[in-house]
Short mmCIF file of C-alpha atoms and ligand atoms in Angstrom, two decimals:
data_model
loop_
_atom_site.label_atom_id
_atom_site.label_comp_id
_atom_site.label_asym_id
_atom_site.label_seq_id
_atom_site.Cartn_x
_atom_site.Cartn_y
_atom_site.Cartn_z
CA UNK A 1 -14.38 28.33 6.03
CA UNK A 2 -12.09 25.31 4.86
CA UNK A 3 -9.09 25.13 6.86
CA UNK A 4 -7.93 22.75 5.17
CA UNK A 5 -8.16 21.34 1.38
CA UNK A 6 -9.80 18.36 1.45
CA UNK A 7 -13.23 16.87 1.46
CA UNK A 8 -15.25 15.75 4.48
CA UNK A 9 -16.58 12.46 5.14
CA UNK A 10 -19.50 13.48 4.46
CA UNK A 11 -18.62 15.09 1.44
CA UNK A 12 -17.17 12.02 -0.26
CA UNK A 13 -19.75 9.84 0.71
CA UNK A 14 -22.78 12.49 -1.03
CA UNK A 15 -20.35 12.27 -3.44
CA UNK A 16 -19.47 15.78 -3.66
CA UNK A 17 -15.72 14.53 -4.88
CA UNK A 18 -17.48 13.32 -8.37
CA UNK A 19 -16.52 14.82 -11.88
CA UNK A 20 -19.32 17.40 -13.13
CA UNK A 21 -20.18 14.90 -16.45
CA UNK A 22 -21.08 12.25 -14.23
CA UNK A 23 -23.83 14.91 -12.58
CA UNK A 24 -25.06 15.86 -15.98
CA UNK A 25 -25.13 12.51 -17.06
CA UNK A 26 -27.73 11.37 -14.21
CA UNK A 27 -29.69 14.41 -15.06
CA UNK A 28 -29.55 13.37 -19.03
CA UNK A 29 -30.93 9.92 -18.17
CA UNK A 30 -34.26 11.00 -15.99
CA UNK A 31 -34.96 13.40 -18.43
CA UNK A 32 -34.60 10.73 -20.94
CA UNK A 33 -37.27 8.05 -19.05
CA UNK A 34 -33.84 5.74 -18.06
CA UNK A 35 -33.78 6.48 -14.56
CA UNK A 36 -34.53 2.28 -13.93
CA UNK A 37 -31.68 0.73 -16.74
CA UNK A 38 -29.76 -1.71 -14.73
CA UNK A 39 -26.53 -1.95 -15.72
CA UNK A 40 -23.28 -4.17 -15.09
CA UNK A 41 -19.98 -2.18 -14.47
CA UNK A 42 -16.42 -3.50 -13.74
CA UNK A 43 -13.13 -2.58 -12.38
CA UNK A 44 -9.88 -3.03 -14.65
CA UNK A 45 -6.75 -1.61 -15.58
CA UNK A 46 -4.91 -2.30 -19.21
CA UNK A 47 -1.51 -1.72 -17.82
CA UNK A 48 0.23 -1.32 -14.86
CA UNK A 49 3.17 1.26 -13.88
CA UNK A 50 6.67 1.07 -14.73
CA UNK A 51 5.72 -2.24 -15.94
CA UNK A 52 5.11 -4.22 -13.04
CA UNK A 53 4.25 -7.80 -13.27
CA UNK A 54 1.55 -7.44 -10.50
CA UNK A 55 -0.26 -5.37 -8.57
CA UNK A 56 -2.12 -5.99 -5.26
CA UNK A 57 -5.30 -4.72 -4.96
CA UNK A 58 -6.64 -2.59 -2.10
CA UNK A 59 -9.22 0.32 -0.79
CA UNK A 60 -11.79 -2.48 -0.76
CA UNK A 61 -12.46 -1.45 2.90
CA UNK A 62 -13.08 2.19 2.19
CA UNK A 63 -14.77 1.46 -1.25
CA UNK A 64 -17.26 -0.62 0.92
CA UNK A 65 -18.16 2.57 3.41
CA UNK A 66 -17.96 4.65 0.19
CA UNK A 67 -21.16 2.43 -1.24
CA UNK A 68 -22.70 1.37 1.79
CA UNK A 69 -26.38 2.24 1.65
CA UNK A 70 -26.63 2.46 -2.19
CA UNK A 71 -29.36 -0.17 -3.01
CA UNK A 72 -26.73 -1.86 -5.21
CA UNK A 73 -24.99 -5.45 -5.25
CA UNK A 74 -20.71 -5.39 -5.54
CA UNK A 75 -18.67 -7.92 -6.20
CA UNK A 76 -14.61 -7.81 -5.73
CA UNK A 77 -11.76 -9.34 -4.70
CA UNK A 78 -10.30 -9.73 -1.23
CA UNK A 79 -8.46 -6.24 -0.35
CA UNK A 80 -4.70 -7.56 -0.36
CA UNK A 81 -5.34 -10.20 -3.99
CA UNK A 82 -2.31 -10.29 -6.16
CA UNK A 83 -3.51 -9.44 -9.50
CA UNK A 84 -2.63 -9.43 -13.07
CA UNK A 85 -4.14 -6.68 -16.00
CA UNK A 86 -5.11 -8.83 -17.97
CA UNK A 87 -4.94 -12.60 -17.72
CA UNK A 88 -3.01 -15.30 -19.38
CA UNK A 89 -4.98 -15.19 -22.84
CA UNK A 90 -4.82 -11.58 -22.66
CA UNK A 91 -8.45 -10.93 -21.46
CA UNK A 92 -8.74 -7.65 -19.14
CA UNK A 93 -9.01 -8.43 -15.58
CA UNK A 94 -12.46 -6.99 -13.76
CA UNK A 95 -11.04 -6.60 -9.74
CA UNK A 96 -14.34 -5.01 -8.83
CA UNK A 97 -17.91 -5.28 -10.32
CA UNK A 98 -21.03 -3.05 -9.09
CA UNK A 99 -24.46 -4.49 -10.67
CA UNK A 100 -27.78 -1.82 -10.21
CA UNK A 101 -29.58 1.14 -11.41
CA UNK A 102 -27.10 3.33 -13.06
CA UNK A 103 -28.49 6.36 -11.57
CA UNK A 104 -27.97 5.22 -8.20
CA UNK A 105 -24.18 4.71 -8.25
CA UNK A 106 -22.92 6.72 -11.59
CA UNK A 107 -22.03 9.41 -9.35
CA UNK A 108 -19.87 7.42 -7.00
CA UNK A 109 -16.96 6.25 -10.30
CA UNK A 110 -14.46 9.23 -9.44
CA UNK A 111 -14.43 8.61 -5.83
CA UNK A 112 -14.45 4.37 -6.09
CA UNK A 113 -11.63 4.94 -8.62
CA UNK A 114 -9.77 6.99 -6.51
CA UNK A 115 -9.80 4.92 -3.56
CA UNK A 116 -8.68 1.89 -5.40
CA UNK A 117 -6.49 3.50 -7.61
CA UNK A 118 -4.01 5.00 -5.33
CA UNK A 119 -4.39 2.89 -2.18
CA UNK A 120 -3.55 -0.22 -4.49
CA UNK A 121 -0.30 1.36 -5.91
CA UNK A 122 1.07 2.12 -2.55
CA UNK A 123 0.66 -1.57 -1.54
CA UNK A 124 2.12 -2.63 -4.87
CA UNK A 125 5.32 -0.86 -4.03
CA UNK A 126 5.06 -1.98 -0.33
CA UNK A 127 5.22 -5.22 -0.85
CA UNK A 128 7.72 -4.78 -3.79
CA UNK A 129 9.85 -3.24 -0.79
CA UNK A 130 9.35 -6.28 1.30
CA UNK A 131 10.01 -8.78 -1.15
CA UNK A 132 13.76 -6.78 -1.51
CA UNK A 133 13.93 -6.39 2.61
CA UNK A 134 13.52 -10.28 3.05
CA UNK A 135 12.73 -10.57 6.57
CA UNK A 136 14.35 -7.92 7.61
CA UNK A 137 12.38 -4.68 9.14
CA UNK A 138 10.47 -2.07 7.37
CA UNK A 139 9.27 1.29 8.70
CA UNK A 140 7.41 3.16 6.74
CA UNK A 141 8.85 7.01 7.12
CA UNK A 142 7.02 8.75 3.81
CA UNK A 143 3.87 10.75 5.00
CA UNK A 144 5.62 14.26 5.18
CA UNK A 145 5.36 13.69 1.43
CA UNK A 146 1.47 13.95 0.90
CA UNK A 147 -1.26 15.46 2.06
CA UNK A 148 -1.34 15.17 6.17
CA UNK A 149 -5.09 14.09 5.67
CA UNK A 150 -3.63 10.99 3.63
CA UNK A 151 -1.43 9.71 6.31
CA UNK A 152 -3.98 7.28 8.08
CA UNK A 153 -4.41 5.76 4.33
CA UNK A 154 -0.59 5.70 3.39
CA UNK A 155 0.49 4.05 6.85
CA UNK A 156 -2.23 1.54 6.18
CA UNK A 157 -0.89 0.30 2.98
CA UNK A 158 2.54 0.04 3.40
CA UNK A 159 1.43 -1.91 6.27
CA UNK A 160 -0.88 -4.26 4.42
CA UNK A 161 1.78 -4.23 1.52
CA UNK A 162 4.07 -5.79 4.54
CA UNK A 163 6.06 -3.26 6.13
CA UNK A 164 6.34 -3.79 9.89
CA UNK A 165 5.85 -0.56 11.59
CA UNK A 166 4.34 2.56 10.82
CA UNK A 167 5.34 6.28 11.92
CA UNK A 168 2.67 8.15 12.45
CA UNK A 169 0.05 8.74 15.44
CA UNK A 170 -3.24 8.42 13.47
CA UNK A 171 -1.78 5.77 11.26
CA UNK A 172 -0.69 3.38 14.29
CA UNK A 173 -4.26 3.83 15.87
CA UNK A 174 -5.92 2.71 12.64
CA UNK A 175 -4.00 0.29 12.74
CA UNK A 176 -4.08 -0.73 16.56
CA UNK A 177 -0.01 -0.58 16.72
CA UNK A 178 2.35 1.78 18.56
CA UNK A 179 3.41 4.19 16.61
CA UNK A 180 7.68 3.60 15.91
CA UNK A 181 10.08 5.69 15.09
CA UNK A 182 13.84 6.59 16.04
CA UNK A 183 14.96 9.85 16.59
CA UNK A 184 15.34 13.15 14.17
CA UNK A 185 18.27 15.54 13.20
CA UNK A 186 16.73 18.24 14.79
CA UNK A 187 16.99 16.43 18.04
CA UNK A 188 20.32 16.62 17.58
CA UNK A 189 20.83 20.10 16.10
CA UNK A 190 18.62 21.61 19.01
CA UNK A 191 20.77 20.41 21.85
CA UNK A 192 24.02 20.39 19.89
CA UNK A 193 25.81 18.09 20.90
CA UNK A 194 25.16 14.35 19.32
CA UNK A 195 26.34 12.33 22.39
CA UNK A 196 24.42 15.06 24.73
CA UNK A 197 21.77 14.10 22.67
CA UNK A 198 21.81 10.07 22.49
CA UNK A 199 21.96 10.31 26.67
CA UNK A 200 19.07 12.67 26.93
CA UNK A 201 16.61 10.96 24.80
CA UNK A 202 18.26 7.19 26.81
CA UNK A 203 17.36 9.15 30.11
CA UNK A 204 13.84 10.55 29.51
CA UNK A 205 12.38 8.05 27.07
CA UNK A 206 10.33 4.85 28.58
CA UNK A 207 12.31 1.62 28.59
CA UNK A 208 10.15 -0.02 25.71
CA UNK A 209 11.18 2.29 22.91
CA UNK A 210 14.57 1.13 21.45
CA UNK A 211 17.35 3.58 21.64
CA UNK A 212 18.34 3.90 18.19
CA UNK A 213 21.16 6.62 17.73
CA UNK A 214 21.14 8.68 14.65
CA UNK A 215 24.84 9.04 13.86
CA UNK A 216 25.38 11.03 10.96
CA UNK A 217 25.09 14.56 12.30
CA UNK A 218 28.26 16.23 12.29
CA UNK A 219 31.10 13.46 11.90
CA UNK A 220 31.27 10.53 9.41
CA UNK A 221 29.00 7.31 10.06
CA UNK A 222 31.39 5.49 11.19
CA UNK A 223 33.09 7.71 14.32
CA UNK A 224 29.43 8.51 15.37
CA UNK A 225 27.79 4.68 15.35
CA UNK A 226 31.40 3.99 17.67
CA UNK A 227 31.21 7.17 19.88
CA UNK A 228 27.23 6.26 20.33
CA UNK A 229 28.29 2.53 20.89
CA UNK A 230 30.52 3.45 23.72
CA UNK A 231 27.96 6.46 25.13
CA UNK A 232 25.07 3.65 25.37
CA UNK A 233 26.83 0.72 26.00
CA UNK A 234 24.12 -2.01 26.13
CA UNK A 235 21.41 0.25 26.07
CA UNK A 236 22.31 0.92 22.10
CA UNK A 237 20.02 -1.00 20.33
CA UNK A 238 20.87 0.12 17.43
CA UNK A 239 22.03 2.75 15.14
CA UNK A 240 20.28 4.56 12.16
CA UNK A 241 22.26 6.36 9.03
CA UNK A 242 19.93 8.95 6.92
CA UNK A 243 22.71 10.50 4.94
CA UNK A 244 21.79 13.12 2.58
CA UNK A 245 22.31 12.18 -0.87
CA UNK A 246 24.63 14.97 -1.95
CA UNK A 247 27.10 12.97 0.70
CA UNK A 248 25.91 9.23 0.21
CA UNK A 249 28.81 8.18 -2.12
CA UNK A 250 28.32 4.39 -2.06
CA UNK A 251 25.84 4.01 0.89
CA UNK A 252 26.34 0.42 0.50
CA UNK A 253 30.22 0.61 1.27
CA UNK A 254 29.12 2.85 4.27
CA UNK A 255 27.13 0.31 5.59
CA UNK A 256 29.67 -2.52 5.49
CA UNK A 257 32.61 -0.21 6.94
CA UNK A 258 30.01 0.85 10.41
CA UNK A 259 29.21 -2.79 10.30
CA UNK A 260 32.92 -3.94 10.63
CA UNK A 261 34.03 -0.75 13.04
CA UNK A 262 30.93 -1.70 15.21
CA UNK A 263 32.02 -5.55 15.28
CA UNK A 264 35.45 -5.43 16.08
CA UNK A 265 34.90 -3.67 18.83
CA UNK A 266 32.11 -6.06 20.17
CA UNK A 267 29.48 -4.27 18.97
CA UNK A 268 28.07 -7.18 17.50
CA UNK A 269 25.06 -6.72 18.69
CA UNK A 270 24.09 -3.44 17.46
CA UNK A 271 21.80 -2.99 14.43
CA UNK A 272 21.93 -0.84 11.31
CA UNK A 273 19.03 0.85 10.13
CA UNK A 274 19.12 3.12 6.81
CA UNK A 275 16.67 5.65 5.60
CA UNK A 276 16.59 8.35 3.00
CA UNK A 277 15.76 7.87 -0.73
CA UNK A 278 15.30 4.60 -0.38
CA UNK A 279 13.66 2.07 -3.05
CA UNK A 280 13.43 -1.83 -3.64
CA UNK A 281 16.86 -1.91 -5.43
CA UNK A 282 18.50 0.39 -2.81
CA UNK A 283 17.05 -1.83 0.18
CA UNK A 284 18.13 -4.79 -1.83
CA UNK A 285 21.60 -3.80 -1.68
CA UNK A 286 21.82 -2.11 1.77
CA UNK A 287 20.37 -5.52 3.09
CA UNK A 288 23.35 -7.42 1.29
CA UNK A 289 25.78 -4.81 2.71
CA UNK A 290 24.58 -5.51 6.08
CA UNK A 291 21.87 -3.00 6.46
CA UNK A 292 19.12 -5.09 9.34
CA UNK A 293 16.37 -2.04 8.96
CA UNK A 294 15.24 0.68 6.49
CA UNK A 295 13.05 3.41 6.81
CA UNK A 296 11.46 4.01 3.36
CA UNK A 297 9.42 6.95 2.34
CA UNK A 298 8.99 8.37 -0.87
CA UNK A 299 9.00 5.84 -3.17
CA UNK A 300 5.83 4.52 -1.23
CA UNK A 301 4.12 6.89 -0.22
CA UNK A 302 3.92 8.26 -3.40
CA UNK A 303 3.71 5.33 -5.52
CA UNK A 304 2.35 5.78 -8.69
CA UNK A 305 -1.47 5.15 -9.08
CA UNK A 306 -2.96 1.81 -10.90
CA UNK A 307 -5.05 3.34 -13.40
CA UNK A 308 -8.37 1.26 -13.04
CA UNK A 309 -11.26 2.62 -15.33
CA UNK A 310 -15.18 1.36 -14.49
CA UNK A 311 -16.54 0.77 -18.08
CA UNK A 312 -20.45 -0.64 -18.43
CA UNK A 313 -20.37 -4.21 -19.91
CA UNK A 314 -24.35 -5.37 -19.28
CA UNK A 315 -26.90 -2.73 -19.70
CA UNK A 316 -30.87 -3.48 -19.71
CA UNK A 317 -29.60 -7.47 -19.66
CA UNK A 318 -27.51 -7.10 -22.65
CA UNK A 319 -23.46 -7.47 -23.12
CA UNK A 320 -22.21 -4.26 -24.20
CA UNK A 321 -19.23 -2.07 -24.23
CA UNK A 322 -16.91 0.54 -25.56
CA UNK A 323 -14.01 -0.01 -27.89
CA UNK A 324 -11.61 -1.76 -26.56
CA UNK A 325 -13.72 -3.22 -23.30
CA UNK A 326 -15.35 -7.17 -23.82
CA UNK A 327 -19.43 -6.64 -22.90
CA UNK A 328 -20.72 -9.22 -20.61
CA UNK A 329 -20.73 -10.13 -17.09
CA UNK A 330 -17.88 -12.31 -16.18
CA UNK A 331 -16.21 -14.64 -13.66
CA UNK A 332 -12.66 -14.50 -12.52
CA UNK A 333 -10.78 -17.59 -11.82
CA UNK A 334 -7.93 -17.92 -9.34
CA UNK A 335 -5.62 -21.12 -9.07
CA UNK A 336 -4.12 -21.11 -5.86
CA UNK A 337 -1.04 -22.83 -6.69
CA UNK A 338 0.41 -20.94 -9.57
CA UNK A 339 -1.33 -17.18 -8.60
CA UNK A 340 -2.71 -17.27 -12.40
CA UNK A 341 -5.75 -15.89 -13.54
CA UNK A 342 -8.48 -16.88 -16.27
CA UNK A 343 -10.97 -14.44 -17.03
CA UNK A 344 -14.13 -16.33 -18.50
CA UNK A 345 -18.27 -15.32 -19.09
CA UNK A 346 -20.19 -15.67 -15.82
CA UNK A 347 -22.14 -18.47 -15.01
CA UNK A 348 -19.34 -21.05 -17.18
CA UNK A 349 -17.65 -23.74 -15.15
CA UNK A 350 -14.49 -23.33 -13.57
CA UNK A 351 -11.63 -23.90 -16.20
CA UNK A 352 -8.41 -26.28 -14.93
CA UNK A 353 -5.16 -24.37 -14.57
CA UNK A 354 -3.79 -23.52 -17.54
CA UNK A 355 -0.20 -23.89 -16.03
CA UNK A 356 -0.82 -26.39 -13.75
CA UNK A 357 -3.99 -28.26 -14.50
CA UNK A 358 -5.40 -27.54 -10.52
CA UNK A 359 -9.03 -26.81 -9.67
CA UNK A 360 -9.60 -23.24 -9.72
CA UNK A 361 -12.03 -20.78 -7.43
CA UNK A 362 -13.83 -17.87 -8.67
CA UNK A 363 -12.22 -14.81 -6.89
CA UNK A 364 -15.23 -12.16 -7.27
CA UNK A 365 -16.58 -12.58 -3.94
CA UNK A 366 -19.82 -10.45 -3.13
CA UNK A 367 -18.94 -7.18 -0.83
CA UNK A 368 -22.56 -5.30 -0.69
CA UNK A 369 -25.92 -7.28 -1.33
CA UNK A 370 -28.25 -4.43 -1.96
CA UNK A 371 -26.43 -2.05 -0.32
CA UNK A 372 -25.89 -4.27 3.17
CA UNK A 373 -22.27 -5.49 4.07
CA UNK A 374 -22.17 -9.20 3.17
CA UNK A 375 -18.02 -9.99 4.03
CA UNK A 376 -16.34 -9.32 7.11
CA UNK A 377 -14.10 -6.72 6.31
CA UNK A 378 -10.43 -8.32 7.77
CA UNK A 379 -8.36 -6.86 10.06
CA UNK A 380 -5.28 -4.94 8.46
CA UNK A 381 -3.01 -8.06 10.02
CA UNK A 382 -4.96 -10.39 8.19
CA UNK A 383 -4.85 -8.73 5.34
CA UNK A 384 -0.82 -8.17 5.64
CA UNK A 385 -0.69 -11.68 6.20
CA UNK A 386 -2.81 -12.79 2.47
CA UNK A 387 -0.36 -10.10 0.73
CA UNK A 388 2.97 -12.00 2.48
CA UNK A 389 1.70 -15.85 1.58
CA UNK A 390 1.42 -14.63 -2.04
CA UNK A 391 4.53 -12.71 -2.13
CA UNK A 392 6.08 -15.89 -1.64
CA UNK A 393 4.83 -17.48 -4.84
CA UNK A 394 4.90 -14.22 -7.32
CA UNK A 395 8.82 -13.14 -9.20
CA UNK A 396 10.12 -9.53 -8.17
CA UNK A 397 8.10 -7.45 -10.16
ZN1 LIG B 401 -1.96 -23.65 -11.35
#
């Protein structure tokens, strides 16, 4: 029996996860004498949510494993590639392009989609986060919101979308970091007594995790962050403030007031992290208020999903495609300088920037060659580090 509701490894990668028409499709097609038509399909998304200006694309790791074997050749983009729907003359986008018998991949659309689809909206938000948080430090605190079997892949994008630390066990391993995280309410609750509680978890936790007081238990913010201030001394690395929105009031003016308490006793020192509710205007603000931390959960874990559809555009050598879709197999081109796109037929030269009249590179790069791995797949830092350079250079979204 299944303990719990999800699918297997195995069961994604027989594709098990697929819709039911794409089944009776394949089955259509043989009986039909079209079990050998070669087609051309690609990987793009008319719109974007909330109407973002980008989105960052990712799940090209697990979209690799997911085809791995199928004797079919895939192009994409690096995992981590600021992106645009459509580009500047208004020409759809293709992220992803998988070239081979139909039959052999037509099952595998609901599970690529799916992996793109929602890994790539939680790294959109991620990074919109970051871009808010400036340097400051981002933990990402939202896997109690989804599915448990999710949190490896949630921790891993907010990651890659540049957060700094993740929170949960299975998520730090993928990602070879130590998990981080400060201490709950229940901590608190359970022993009953909030300065009881700072000293016990100061006594009994290793030196190299940062004693981070949660002081908004009982009293205000403000007496708590003091009375854990003068229970630590030194040892207080910092404080954290996760108050419930029903009491939040101006969270910002919160902020500021522990800040100035803290300092003019000599506090100086000690940092404020926030958490609760928190989204790239919030940490925007908190940051200005004084805020050196936030914990942010919700908003990315459960990011809303880029829609990305896989539409044929070459079947039997020939451009086609639905209403709405441009037929033909195409090349993407990326200039460097000014993150723009142009989207032109494959096999074309390389057009000039239209903005800034650079060379540009084509930014389709083959993933599977008949089914083989052809890229080294990056390590997540690597990846975090392509998604940061380009933040840089893109507007808030
Ligand atoms: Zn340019």
């Amino acid at each position: 029996m299944r303990k719990f509701h999800t699918a297997t490894d195995e069961e994604i990668k027989k594709a098990a996860t697929t819709d039911v028409y794409f089944v009776r499709t394949k089955e259509v097609l043989e009986k039909e004498g079209l079990s050998d038509l070669r087609v051309t399909a690609e990987v793009t998304t008319g719109s974007l949510p909330r109407d973002w200006n980008w989105g960052i694309l990712a799940g090209v790791e697990e979209t690799a494993h997911l085809l791995e074997s199928i004797p079919i050749n895939v192009f994409s983009f690096p995992e981590g590639t600021v992106f645009h729907p459509h580009d500047h003359a208004g020409i759809r986008e293709p992220v992803l392009v998988v070239e081979g018998r139909y039959l052999d991949f037509c099952l595998y659309e609901t599970p690529l989609l799916g992996l793109l689809c929602q890994a790539s909206g939680i790294v959109t938000m991620a990074a919109q986060v970051r871009k808010a948080a400036g340097s400051k430090t981002l933990l990402s605190f939202g896997i109690r919101r989804a599915h448990p079997a999710l949190a490896p892949m949630i921790d891993r994008a907010c990651y890659i979308g540049g957060f700094d630390t993740v929170s949960s066990l299975a998520g730090a391993e993928l990602l070879g970091l130590e998990p981080t995280g400060t201490m709950p309410h229940s901590l608190i609750v359970a022993i009953g007594d909030q300065v009881r509680a700072w000293k016990s978890f100061h006594k009994h936790m290793p030196k190299n995790v940062p004693r981070v007081a949660l002081v908004d238990t009982y009293f205000d913010e403000k007496t708590e962050a003091i009375m854990a201030a003068e229970a630590l001394g030194d040892d207080l690395y910092g404080v954290r403030l996760d108050t419930p929105s029903s009491r939040k009031g101006n969270f910002a003016e919160i902020v500021r007031e522990v800040r100035w308490e803290l300092d003019s006793r000599g506090f100086n020192r000690v940092k404020i992290f926030v958490s609760g509710g928190l989204d790239p205007k919030s940490v925007g603000e908190l940051s200005e208020a004084g805020a050196d931390g936030f914990g942010v959960g919700t908003s990315v874990s459960n990011a809303p999903t880029i829609d990305f559809a896989l539409d044929i555009v070459e079947a039997g050598g020939k451009p086609v495609a639905k209403r709405g879709k441009l037929g033909g197999k195409k090349t993407v081109w990326r200039c460097d300088n000014c993150l723009i796109e142009q989207v032109r037929p494959e096999n074309g030269q390389g057009p000039k920037c239209s903005r800034c009249g650079r060379e540009t590179r084509p930014l389709l790069e083959p993933l599977l060659k008949n089914g083989q791995l052809v890229r080294e797949l990056p390590k997540p830092s690597a990846i975090r580090d392509r998604v940061l350079q380009q933040l840089e250079r893109v507007p808030p979204t």
